[in-house]
Amino acid sequence: MGCNLLDSGSVLALKAASLVKPCSNELKLIYSASVTPRPCSCSCKDFRPSYPSAQASKPSITIATNTSWLGGNASDQFRSNGVSTSSIIDNFRGLDASEDEYEGVIVNPERLPTNPNAFASILRVSLSHWQLKGNKGVWLKLPVEHVDLVPVAVKVLVVQEKYCSSTFSGVWKLPTGFVVESEEIFSGAIREVREETGIDTEFVEVMAIRHAHRVAFEKSDLFFVCLLRPLSTQIIVDELEIQAAKWMPLSEFVEQPFYQGDSMFKKVIEICIARLSNRYHGLLANEMVSEFEGKPSFLYYNVI
């Protein structure tokens, strides 16, 4: 086991991960951290998850969501209030959108509310409406000029640790943990998130790396911030280590007083938001074989 931090591992320090998903049934992404510096080089095989891509005339943030991420059954909720579901559908006034051939919904990016609070309200109503209709997914593209709406549309997977110093009491933080010896960075991040929260994920990119010295046991420590994509949504808390876990709106997460004076944390959030708007790209894990080692290993680099 490594020393410590958000994602550490083997010789130095490895710690672990954090998640981000769209709000109230919207989008979901995951940020995690992990550490294991291992040099390699030569012929490559990209390790990349597959995900939808869309051509755009201008930079934008594309958010995909599955309507099943909404909590509960919307039609049952409406019926329990004594309101006809057909009348709700007929009188719906939400985000301007059209349906595609796959029973999905494509939101018109040109007619989005500019006020974050108004956007949050109408987004919740719209998602409930689309689930009620039986739509299977939603595509929401946010123009770069509306980047301030991202924290509203995105949720982060956060935890409260059961055993921590009084300084961190009551603070919601990103899932973290150690990467074990001989474990890949992305594997450690995925494992830690699953162990702490029960959420299955896939690795996307290493977003940032923090290098510190004389940390635990007077050793140097590497902290990897990783982007993961959630494959499940139901949280199952590790009762041995975690007090609580939940999906929290990104805007609410960053407003916690504990983080207000943390310049490094703020930079990480800036990087994450920039990634969602395609203004930043992290490091992909590429499997390669080095002539020096004679066996496969992973080289992390940005592909332009």
C-alpha positions as a printed Julia matrix, in Angstrom:
304×3 Matrix{Float64}:
   0.0    0.0     0.0
   1.23   3.49   -0.7
   1.46   6.5     1.51
  -1.49   8.79    1.16
  -3.6   11.29   -0.67
  -6.28  11.3    -3.25
  -4.97   8.41   -5.13
  -1.67   7.0    -4.28
   0.09   3.8    -4.77
   3.22   1.7    -4.61
   6.57   3.34   -3.93
   5.34   6.87   -3.34
   1.73   7.36   -2.43
  -1.53   6.49   -3.99
  -4.94   7.69   -3.19
  -8.14   7.68   -4.94
 -11.11   9.13   -6.7
 -14.03  11.37   -7.11
 -17.16  11.39   -9.15
 -19.19  13.87  -11.05
 -22.66  13.35  -12.5
 -25.36  15.6   -13.94
 -27.86  16.96  -11.49
 -31.13  15.37  -10.56
 -30.99  12.7   -13.27
 -28.9   14.62  -15.6
 -25.37  14.0   -16.42
 -22.77  12.03  -14.57
 -19.04  12.0   -14.7
 -16.47  11.0   -12.2
 -13.26  12.49  -11.0
 -10.82  10.38   -9.14
  -7.24  10.33   -8.1
  -4.54   7.72   -8.19
  -0.77   7.34   -8.24
   1.84   5.03   -9.72
   4.67   6.52  -11.75
   5.95   3.9   -14.17
   7.96   4.82  -17.31
   7.28   3.09  -20.6
   7.45   3.77  -24.31
   7.09   2.49  -27.85
   4.2    1.03  -29.84
   0.84   1.97  -28.45
  -2.67   0.66  -27.96
  -5.07   3.3   -26.69
  -7.11   2.54  -23.59
 -10.17   4.69  -24.16
 -13.81   4.32  -23.23
 -16.33   4.69  -26.0
 -18.82   7.52  -25.71
 -21.04   9.54  -28.03
 -19.47  12.37  -29.95
 -21.21  15.18  -31.74
 -20.09  17.65  -34.34
 -20.63  21.26  -33.37
 -20.19  24.54  -35.18
 -18.82  26.11  -32.01
 -17.33  24.87  -28.75
 -19.92  23.41  -26.43
 -20.46  21.09  -23.49
 -22.46  17.96  -24.3
 -24.31  16.33  -21.42
 -25.94  12.93  -21.84
 -28.32  11.42  -19.33
 -30.52   8.4   -18.91
 -34.0    9.27  -17.67
 -33.93   6.21  -15.41
 -31.5    8.16  -13.2
 -34.51  10.05  -11.87
 -35.4    8.87   -8.41
 -38.66   6.94   -8.23
 -41.37   6.53  -10.82
 -42.54   9.89  -12.04
 -45.94   8.69  -13.23
 -46.66   7.1    -9.84
 -45.68  10.32   -8.09
 -48.02  12.39  -10.23
 -50.9    9.95   -9.8
 -50.46   9.95   -6.02
 -51.15  13.67   -6.09
 -54.42  13.07   -7.89
 -53.26  14.71  -11.1
 -53.8   13.16  -14.52
 -50.51  12.31  -16.22
 -52.0   13.15  -19.62
 -52.9   16.66  -18.47
 -49.37  17.17  -17.14
 -47.87  16.13  -20.46
 -50.28  18.33  -22.42
 -49.6   21.39  -20.24
 -45.84  20.93  -20.02
 -43.76  24.11  -20.21
 -40.09  23.21  -19.95
 -36.87  23.31  -21.93
 -37.33  23.64  -25.68
 -36.46  20.22  -27.1
 -37.22  17.7   -29.84
 -37.3   13.9   -29.89
 -34.89  11.78  -31.92
 -35.5    8.43  -33.62
 -34.25   6.51  -30.57
 -36.89   7.88  -28.16
 -34.37  10.33  -26.79
 -34.64  14.08  -26.3
 -32.36  16.74  -27.8
 -32.48  20.07  -25.99
 -32.28  23.25  -28.1
 -29.05  24.98  -26.89
 -30.11  28.31  -28.4
 -33.1   28.7   -26.08
 -31.66  27.94  -22.66
 -32.33  30.19  -19.64
 -29.26  32.3   -18.86
 -29.95  32.5   -15.14
 -28.49  29.45  -13.29
 -31.37  29.31  -10.77
 -34.01  29.46  -13.49
 -32.1   26.83  -15.47
 -31.92  24.5   -12.44
 -35.66  24.79  -11.84
 -36.76  24.22  -15.42
 -34.23  21.42  -15.87
 -35.71  19.46  -12.96
 -39.24  19.91  -14.31
 -38.17  18.91  -17.82
 -36.38  15.76  -16.7
 -39.4   14.63  -14.7
 -41.63  15.31  -17.71
 -39.45  13.32  -20.1
 -39.31  10.37  -17.75
 -43.09  10.49  -17.45
 -43.37  10.33  -21.24
 -41.04   7.33  -21.35
 -38.12   9.01  -23.12
 -34.96   6.95  -22.74
 -32.28   9.63  -22.71
 -31.53  13.33  -22.96
 -28.84  15.25  -24.86
 -28.07  18.71  -23.53
 -25.43  20.81  -25.27
 -24.32  23.91  -23.35
 -22.66  26.62  -25.48
 -19.39  27.85  -23.98
 -20.97  31.23  -23.24
 -23.29  29.37  -20.84
 -20.46  27.62  -18.99
 -21.81  29.04  -15.72
 -24.72  26.6   -16.07
 -22.4   23.58  -15.82
 -22.29  23.46  -11.99
 -26.09  23.41  -12.04
 -26.32  20.55  -14.54
 -23.6   18.42  -12.97
 -23.53  16.42   -9.76
 -20.5   15.12   -7.92
 -20.22  11.84   -6.05
 -19.12  12.83   -2.56
 -18.49  11.08    0.73
 -18.04  11.82    4.41
 -15.39   9.63    6.01
 -16.21   7.79    9.23
 -12.77   8.31   10.74
 -11.15  11.7    10.18
  -9.7   14.63   12.1
 -12.04  17.24   13.56
 -10.91  19.6    10.78
 -12.76  17.48    8.21
 -15.82  16.74   10.34
 -19.01  17.29    8.35
 -17.12  18.04    5.13
 -18.26  16.37    1.92
 -15.21  15.31   -0.08
 -14.36  13.38   -3.2
 -13.82   9.62   -2.76
 -10.13   8.92   -2.19
  -7.9    5.98   -1.41
  -4.57   4.25   -1.9
  -3.43   2.48   -5.04
  -1.77  -0.79   -4.1
   1.57  -2.03   -5.39
   1.56  -3.22   -9.03
  -1.89  -1.69   -9.61
  -2.49   0.67  -12.53
  -3.55   4.24  -11.74
  -6.91   3.87  -13.47
  -7.54   0.46  -11.9
  -6.9    1.84   -8.42
  -9.25   4.78   -8.98
 -12.02   2.51  -10.28
 -11.55   0.05   -7.41
 -11.55   2.71   -4.69
 -14.76   4.29   -5.98
 -16.46   0.89   -6.12
 -15.28  -0.09   -2.63
 -16.35   3.16   -0.97
 -19.6    3.87   -2.8
 -20.61   0.77   -4.77
 -20.57   2.79   -8.02
 -19.08   1.02  -11.06
 -17.08   3.25  -13.38
 -14.78   3.32  -16.36
 -11.61   5.37  -16.71
 -11.54   8.36  -19.06
  -8.48  10.53  -18.34
  -5.95  11.67  -15.78
  -6.92  15.29  -15.25
  -4.09  16.59  -13.06
  -1.15  15.45  -10.92
   0.0   16.89   -7.59
   3.5   16.1    -6.3
   4.3   16.77   -2.61
   7.27  15.88   -0.41
   7.71  14.79    3.2
   4.11  13.7     3.56
   3.22  10.41    5.3
   6.24   8.66    6.78
   8.36  11.53    5.42
   7.89  10.17    1.88
   7.1   11.99   -1.34
   3.52  11.67   -2.54
   1.87  11.74   -5.96
  -1.8   12.65   -6.19
  -3.59  11.85   -9.47
  -6.94  13.43  -10.25
  -8.76  11.12  -12.66
 -11.91  11.48  -14.7
 -14.17   8.42  -14.54
 -17.49   7.73  -16.19
 -20.15   6.08  -13.97
 -21.72   2.85  -15.21
 -24.18   2.59  -12.33
 -25.96   5.06  -10.06
 -27.09   3.25   -6.9
 -24.84   4.08   -3.95
 -23.87   1.3    -1.53
 -21.78   2.78    1.28
 -18.76   0.96    2.71
 -19.84   1.07    6.35
 -16.32   0.34    7.63
 -14.81   3.54    6.22
 -17.57   5.82    4.96
 -20.14   7.67    7.07
 -22.3    8.77    4.13
 -22.22   9.18    0.35
 -24.45  10.97   -2.15
 -24.63  12.77   -5.48
 -24.3   16.48   -4.78
 -24.75  19.41   -7.21
 -21.32  20.71   -8.15
 -22.38  24.24   -7.27
 -23.3   23.14   -3.74
 -20.11  21.12   -3.36
 -17.74  23.99   -4.15
 -19.64  26.39   -1.87
 -18.66  24.45    1.25
 -16.72  26.85    3.56
 -13.92  24.32    3.96
 -12.95  24.68    0.29
 -13.35  28.43   -0.12
  -9.74  29.24    0.79
  -8.15  26.25   -0.95
  -6.5   27.55   -4.13
  -5.42  24.08   -5.29
  -8.92  22.66   -4.9
 -10.37  25.62   -6.81
  -7.91  24.99   -9.63
  -8.99  21.33   -9.8
 -12.62  22.41  -10.11
 -11.68  24.91  -12.84
  -9.95  22.09  -14.72
 -12.98  19.82  -14.38
 -15.38  22.47  -15.68
 -12.98  23.31  -18.52
 -12.91  19.61  -19.45
 -16.7   19.51  -19.67
 -16.6   22.45  -22.07
 -13.84  20.84  -24.17
 -11.42  23.62  -23.27
  -9.11  21.17  -21.54
  -8.09  17.56  -22.12
  -6.29  15.25  -19.75
  -3.95  12.32  -20.25
  -5.16   9.08  -21.82
  -3.77   5.72  -20.73
  -2.03   4.08  -23.68
  -0.73   0.51  -23.39
   2.7    0.15  -24.97
   5.68  -2.21  -25.01
   9.09  -0.79  -24.13
  12.33  -2.27  -25.48
  13.85  -1.66  -22.03
  11.24  -3.66  -20.15
  10.07  -6.06  -22.82
   6.51  -6.13  -21.49
   3.33  -4.02  -21.76
   2.93  -0.93  -19.59
   0.9    2.28  -19.75
   2.08   5.66  -21.0
  -0.17   8.6   -20.14
  -0.26  11.43  -22.65
  -2.57  13.89  -24.34
  -3.7   13.11  -27.88
  -4.26  16.25  -29.97
